[in-house]
CSV table of C-alpha atoms in Angstrom, one decimal:
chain,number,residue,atom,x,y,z
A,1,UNK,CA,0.7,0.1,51.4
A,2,UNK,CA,0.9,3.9,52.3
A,3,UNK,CA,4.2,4.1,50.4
A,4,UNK,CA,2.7,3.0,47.2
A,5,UNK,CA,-0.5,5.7,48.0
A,6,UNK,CA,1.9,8.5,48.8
A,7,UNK,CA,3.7,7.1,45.6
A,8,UNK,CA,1.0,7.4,43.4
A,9,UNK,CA,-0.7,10.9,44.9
A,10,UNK,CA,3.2,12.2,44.1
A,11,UNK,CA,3.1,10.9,39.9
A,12,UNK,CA,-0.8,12.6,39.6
A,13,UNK,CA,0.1,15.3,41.2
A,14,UNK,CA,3.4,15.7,39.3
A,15,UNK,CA,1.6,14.6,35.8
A,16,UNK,CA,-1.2,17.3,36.7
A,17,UNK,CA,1.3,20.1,37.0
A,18,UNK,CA,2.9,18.8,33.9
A,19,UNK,CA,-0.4,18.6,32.1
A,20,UNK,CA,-1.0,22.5,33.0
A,21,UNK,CA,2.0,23.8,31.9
A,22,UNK,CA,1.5,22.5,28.7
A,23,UNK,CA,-1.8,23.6,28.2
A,24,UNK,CA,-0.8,27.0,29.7
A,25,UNK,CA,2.0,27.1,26.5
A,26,UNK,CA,-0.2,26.1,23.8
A,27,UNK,CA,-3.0,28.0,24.9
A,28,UNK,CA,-0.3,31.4,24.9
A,29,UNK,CA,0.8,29.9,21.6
A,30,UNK,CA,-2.4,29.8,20.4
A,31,UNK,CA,-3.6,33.6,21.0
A,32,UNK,CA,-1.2,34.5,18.6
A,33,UNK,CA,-1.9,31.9,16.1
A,34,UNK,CA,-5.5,33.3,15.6
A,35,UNK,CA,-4.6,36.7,16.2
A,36,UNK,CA,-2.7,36.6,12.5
A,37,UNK,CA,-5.6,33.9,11.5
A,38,UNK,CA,-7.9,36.7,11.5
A,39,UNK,CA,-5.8,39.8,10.6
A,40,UNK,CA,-4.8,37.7,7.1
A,41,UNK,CA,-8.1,36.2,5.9
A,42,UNK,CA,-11.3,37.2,5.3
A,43,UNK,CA,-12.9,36.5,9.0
A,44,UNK,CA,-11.8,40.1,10.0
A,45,UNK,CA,-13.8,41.4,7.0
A,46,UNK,CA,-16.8,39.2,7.6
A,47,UNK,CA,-16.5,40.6,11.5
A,48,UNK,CA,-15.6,44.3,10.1
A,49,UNK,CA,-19.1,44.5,7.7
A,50,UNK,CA,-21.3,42.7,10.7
A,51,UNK,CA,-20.7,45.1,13.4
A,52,UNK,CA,-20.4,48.5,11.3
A,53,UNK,CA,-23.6,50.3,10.1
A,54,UNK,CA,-25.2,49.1,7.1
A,55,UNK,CA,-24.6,51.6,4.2
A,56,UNK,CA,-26.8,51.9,1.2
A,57,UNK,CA,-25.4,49.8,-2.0
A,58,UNK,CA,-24.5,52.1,-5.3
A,59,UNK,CA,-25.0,51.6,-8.7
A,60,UNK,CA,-21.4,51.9,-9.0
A,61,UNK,CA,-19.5,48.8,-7.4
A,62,UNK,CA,-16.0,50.1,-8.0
A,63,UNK,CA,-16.8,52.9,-6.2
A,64,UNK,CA,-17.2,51.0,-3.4
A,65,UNK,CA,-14.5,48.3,-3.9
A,66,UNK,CA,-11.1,48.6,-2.2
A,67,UNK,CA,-8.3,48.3,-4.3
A,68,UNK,CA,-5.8,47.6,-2.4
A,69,UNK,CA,-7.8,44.0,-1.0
A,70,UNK,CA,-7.5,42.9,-4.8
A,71,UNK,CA,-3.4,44.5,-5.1
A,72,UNK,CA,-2.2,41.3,-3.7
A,73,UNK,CA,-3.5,39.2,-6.1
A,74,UNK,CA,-2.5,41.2,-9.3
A,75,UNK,CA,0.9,40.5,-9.0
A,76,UNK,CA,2.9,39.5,-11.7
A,77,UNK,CA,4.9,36.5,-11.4
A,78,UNK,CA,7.5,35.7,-13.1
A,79,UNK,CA,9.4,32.1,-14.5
A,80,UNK,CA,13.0,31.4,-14.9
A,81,UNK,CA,13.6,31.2,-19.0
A,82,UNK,CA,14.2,28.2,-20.4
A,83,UNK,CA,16.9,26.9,-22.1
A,84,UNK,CA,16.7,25.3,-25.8
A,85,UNK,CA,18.5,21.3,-25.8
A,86,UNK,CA,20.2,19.4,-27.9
A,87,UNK,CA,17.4,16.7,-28.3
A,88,UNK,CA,14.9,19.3,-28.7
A,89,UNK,CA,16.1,20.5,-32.0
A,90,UNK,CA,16.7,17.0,-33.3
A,91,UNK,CA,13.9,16.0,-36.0
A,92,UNK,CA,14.3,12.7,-35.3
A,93,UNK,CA,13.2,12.6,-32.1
A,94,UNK,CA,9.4,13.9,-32.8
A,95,UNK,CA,9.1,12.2,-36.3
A,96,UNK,CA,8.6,8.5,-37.5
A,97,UNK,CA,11.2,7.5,-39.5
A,98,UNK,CA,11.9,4.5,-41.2
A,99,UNK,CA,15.4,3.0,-41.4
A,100,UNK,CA,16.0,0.2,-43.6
A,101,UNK,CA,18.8,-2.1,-42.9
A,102,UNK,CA,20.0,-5.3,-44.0
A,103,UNK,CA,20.3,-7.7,-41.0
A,104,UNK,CA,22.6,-10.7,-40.7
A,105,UNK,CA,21.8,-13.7,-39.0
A,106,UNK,CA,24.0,-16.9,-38.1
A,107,UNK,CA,23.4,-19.4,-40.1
A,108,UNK,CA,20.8,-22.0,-38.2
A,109,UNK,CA,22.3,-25.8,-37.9
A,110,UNK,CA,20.4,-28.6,-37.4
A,111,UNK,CA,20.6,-30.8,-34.1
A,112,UNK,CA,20.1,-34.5,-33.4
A,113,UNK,CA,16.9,-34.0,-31.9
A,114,UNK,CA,15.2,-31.9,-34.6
A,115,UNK,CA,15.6,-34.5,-37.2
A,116,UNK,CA,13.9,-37.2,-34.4
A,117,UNK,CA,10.4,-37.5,-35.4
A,118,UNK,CA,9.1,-39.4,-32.3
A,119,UNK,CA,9.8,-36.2,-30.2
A,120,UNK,CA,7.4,-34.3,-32.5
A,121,UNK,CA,4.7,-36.7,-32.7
A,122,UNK,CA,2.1,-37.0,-29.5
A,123,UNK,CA,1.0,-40.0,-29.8
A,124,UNK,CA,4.4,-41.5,-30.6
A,125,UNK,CA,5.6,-41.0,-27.1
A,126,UNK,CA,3.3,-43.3,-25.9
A,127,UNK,CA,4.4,-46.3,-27.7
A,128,UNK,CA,8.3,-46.1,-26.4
A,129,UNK,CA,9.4,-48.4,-24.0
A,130,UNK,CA,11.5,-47.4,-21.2
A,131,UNK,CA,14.7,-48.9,-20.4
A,132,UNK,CA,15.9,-49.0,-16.7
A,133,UNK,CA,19.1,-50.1,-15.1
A,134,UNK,CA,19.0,-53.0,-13.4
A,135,UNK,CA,18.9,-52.6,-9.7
A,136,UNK,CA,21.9,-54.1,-7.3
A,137,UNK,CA,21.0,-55.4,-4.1
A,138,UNK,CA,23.0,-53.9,-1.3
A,139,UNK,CA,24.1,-55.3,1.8
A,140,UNK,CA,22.3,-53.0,4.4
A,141,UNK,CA,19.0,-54.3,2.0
A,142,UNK,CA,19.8,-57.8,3.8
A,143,UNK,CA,20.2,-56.4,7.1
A,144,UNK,CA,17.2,-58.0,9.2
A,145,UNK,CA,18.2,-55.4,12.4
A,146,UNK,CA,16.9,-53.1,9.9
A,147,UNK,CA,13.8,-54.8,8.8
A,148,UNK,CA,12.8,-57.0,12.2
A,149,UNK,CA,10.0,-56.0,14.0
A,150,UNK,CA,9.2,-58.3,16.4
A,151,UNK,CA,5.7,-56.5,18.0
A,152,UNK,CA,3.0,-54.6,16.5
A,153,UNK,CA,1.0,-52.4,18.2
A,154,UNK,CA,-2.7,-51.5,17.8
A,155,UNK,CA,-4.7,-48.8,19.3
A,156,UNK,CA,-8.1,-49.0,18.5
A,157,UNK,CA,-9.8,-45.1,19.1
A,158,UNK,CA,-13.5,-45.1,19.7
A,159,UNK,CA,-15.3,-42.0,19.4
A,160,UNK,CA,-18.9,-40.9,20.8
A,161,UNK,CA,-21.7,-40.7,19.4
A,162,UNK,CA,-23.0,-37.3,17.9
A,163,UNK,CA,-25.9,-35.6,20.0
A,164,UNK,CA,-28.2,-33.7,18.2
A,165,UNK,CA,-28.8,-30.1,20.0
A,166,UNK,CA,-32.0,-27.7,19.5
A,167,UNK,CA,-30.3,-24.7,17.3
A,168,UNK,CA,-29.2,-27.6,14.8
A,169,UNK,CA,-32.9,-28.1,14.3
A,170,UNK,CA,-34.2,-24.7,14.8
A,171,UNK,CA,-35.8,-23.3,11.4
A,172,UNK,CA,-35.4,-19.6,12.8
A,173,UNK,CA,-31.1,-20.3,12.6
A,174,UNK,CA,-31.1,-21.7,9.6
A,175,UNK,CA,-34.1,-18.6,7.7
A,176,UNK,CA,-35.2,-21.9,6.0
């Protein structure tokens, strides 16, 4: 029993210096993370124009404005050039056209059963009689070891009678 204590006060202790070296790392990680969150975005403005002295708004807002905030975004990009196809010179391609052609077909021929008008004919099918083959009688047929049961068995269930309980009866469980 005081293996198994000494046991587990070793794994917690272990897992709680594991735990705190990773949390150590991430949280060292993380000062930098928000250090270039809020030297690219818009936070270090927002905390820039709070804590500075409120100047007087002019007439003029270019004056005022910063052109080198908006430089980034008036930069001119640039695509690859296309290149013209084949298939995208070809009329055909974007237009309807019509082509009129002359198609040849097998000739049909005509089958036993197309010329058969009872198979065409619903009510018909209902008048045929249907032929079967005799049937043979085999030997295992006459086989009584097969066939002779000597005993029957009969196991007669009987089953209680249903009681009636108070929630079958109860108005409030069925919102009658």
């Amino acid at each position: 029993m005081k293996t198994k204590d000494n046991v587990q006060k070793a794994i917690t202790k272990s897992l709680a210096v594991i735990i705190s070296l990773v949390l150590i790392s991430i949280t060292v990680n993380a000062q930098d993370f928000w250090k270039t969150v809020l030297e690219n975005s818009s936070f270090s403005q927002l905390a820039m124009a709070m804590t500075s002295e409120a100047t007087p708004a002019s007439a003029d807002a270019n004056s005022t404005t910063d052109a080198s905030a908006f430089a980034e975004y008036l930069t001119e990009e640039t695509e690859e050039s296309l290149q013209l196809e084949n298939w995208m010179t070809n009329e055909n391609n974007f237009f309807e056209t019509v082509n009129i052609e002359t198609e040849i077909e097998n000739r049909l021929e005509i089958e036993s059963w197309m010329t058969n008008e009872s198979l065409f004919n619903g009510v018909a099918a209902y008048f045929e009689v249907e032929t079967e083959e005799a049937l043979e009688l085999e030997d295992w047929m006459k086989n009584m070891d097969y066939f002779g049961v000597q005993t029957i068995e009969f196991e007669l269930e009987t089953e209680e009678g249903l009681e009636i309980e108070t929630w079958m009866t109860d108005n409030s469980v069925w919102k009658i």
